[in-house]
Amino acid sequence: MGNLNEQELVGLALILVGEVIFFSSSEENEEDDHDFELAAPFLTVNNVIPRMENYVEKIVPQFNDGQFKSHFRMLPKTFEFVLNIIVPKLVRKKPGCPTIKPNKQFLIAIWKMVTPDSYRSICEKFNVGRATALKYVRRVVNALDILAPAFIVWPNEERAKVIRNGFFATSNFPNVLGAIDGTHINIPAPHDHPESYVNRKGHHSIQLQTVCDHQCKFINCYAGNVGSVHDQRVFHLSELHENINNPTKFPNNSHLVGDAAYTLQEHLLVPYRDDGHLTEKQKNYNFCHSSSRMAIERSFGSLKGRFRSLLTTLAMERVDLIPKFIIACCLLHNICLLKNYDIANTVEVLPEAVHDRDPVGRTVAINRLAVFKRYNICERLPIRNV
């Protein structure tokens, strides 16, 4: 799919949200949490947990742009842009009990994404029951998941040229179409097979693999593998692996750049393994290659800085629903960039060192072309301060 202008994106998004979504009523994990900064009138009925009254109805409308952005990590214009697209999926189509307004449903879901708060805190802040909060978060996440193909888009040839020029301007590394890497989203220990979710740092996690462009916008996202799976295995399980040798996806012999966790391929270049005997040109290649990969580290920092539920431990028990939640956050990240909102407080995500793997089988033939390509780039790169 090629890159579209904003009006065409909205049109495509409205088509995507026109499908029917069914929702699960199962509940997620509840954790103790601290209340937060805003003072407001509280309900004081005996034996009932106190809740804020009219937070969405009376307090939020008084926020200026800066205050709204501080609380919900996006500008009001961005909020309205997304809400106008997904609102058909937030309105009840069958007769029954009245639902809360779509803007309140969306605010509840965003709050769940941008804070590490438990559902208890969400219920207190938005004056809703726990089952109601769960239902509306899932409803919004499902609506956003449908939108993903409209806003997480592999670049067409015209856009690919812009991306290649953008990467070259910052790193001198030629023909880079995107930077690829994976990150772990920590979760509570699942009920079923918790040992398979333990990553090398000893945390239970779900993996997110992304490719970003020079502006840290995601052009491909894949979430859902358990934490114990190696990055290269995640890559093999993703749709991207099927397209990595498709020249139409990589115009002008372009390529992705990834760290040593990945296998060298013609359209996926990795650094030289530092065995202590690298030449000056190989060290220079690694330096320029690393400079181009900084985009993916910045994108993860921006994603987790904006959606802080992904930063510590995502308090969700239904592991089958977590991938959609993560992709919804990636989608909103892209839309915030589309609307020219650059979050000030990002979180640094350091590269995770892993060791290269020797290719086997059919991959060897592909890698011979890749080795030759990497060598040519290495020889032609201007020497930088390494």
Steps between C-alpha positions, in 0.01 A plus 500: 500500500643840403514804722181707496425858589303578816161518326557166327617345830180611671292355215680166521471500877125559486467203266703281735291586805180415317531133597330335799706442817414254773630550851598268780360559847783328686678711759866591536729516796452769763794641694533743787598848390536855625255771414627788294523872481161651420262603778124483432171442687454140614202278561463423869242221515566261788670172413572617144849573369520879447515612138552829324186668374478656154871477418432463127190717497627803694875479568650379171322771293681762711845370399700709258704321232804465723303359794313256278828384346654461845220270613421307180835524318348642182356831389123554498506527119660155480242360741215643290658376177505139623165522678324618184624189320418238763178650637275268290646203689438660839128554458250227584314383189242287681245613759596444862658677794642838403877515450726778615604756240768402248740772616490362855558145373802621305638698796472193724691290246768766450547533876554126520764528226687808620522412869597186695181541707289204602132467411420598858655842444332535162160424652555758774609768255232450237214397732425168329487138610788264435307290247405820318859620486617161370230496233576847369877456497455185294246666273736787424800266456306288251397809304861624492629158397279514192656836413857369507531424124412862424772655716773234532592480134795362305636786285438525128782589261456876541496483879790252497718761329420753772586246771828401337603864474400558862714215632793599279491859624548390861730198465661496152371142472349451152164356390350444846125441476451442872653393830379176660512386860294336770406603851341319794176612664500368857178337621384322818571126506228335284292216642589258219862403430653802675851361453483553123451874549821549700760698303875502551466770764271279707179696432175372351448685173337524160720600206447786256697508174488820298658671203516880507595768250741790551228698681440218752165418344415129496464346153459143623396355838469145624403416861408190694796265536595386850805650670717188479514507119818638338473811277602302191227245567244779540615637165453158336146479636405846376353598165811709441708184462285397204561837332868553580611351166228670296677767291174692450499569874855635482525732197847596374661214693418665833516318831421499868765540769489279808727405788699180542191308612403465134653293223672689219285509186502700180221726621589484870850619582658442840832621647829315476559283804774661706755225558775749585644493148271734308658724239460876511243483221301231681500707818385797294224284347380396846505864616288622207274195526444569871424866426223396263356254756460774760161579344346176630633565852348849492170360375482251788592776743225722362245216498565401861537860612157583365324174587644426841290190553761339272793634701481303825251211521188498286225408747300270274422138571352392166816434298292446186388865517843653568628503138203709386557740788867539401418554132238760599775690683725478192218631284440800726877562506493532120197727503664728756799530265265556207342788691848643570500436872845427638490379861756677714551236768624186329652199669838376389496135396853364480597253226498141622825322417463152354727276296489433130387163371649309212251449216414149389332333205349718229589816687869450404434568131313819586774610737769477234328784319459678832868460590600648164254788542621576851863490381430749220327740739784461750761586235316805370391661826683824582704462816334668796638561848500143638 
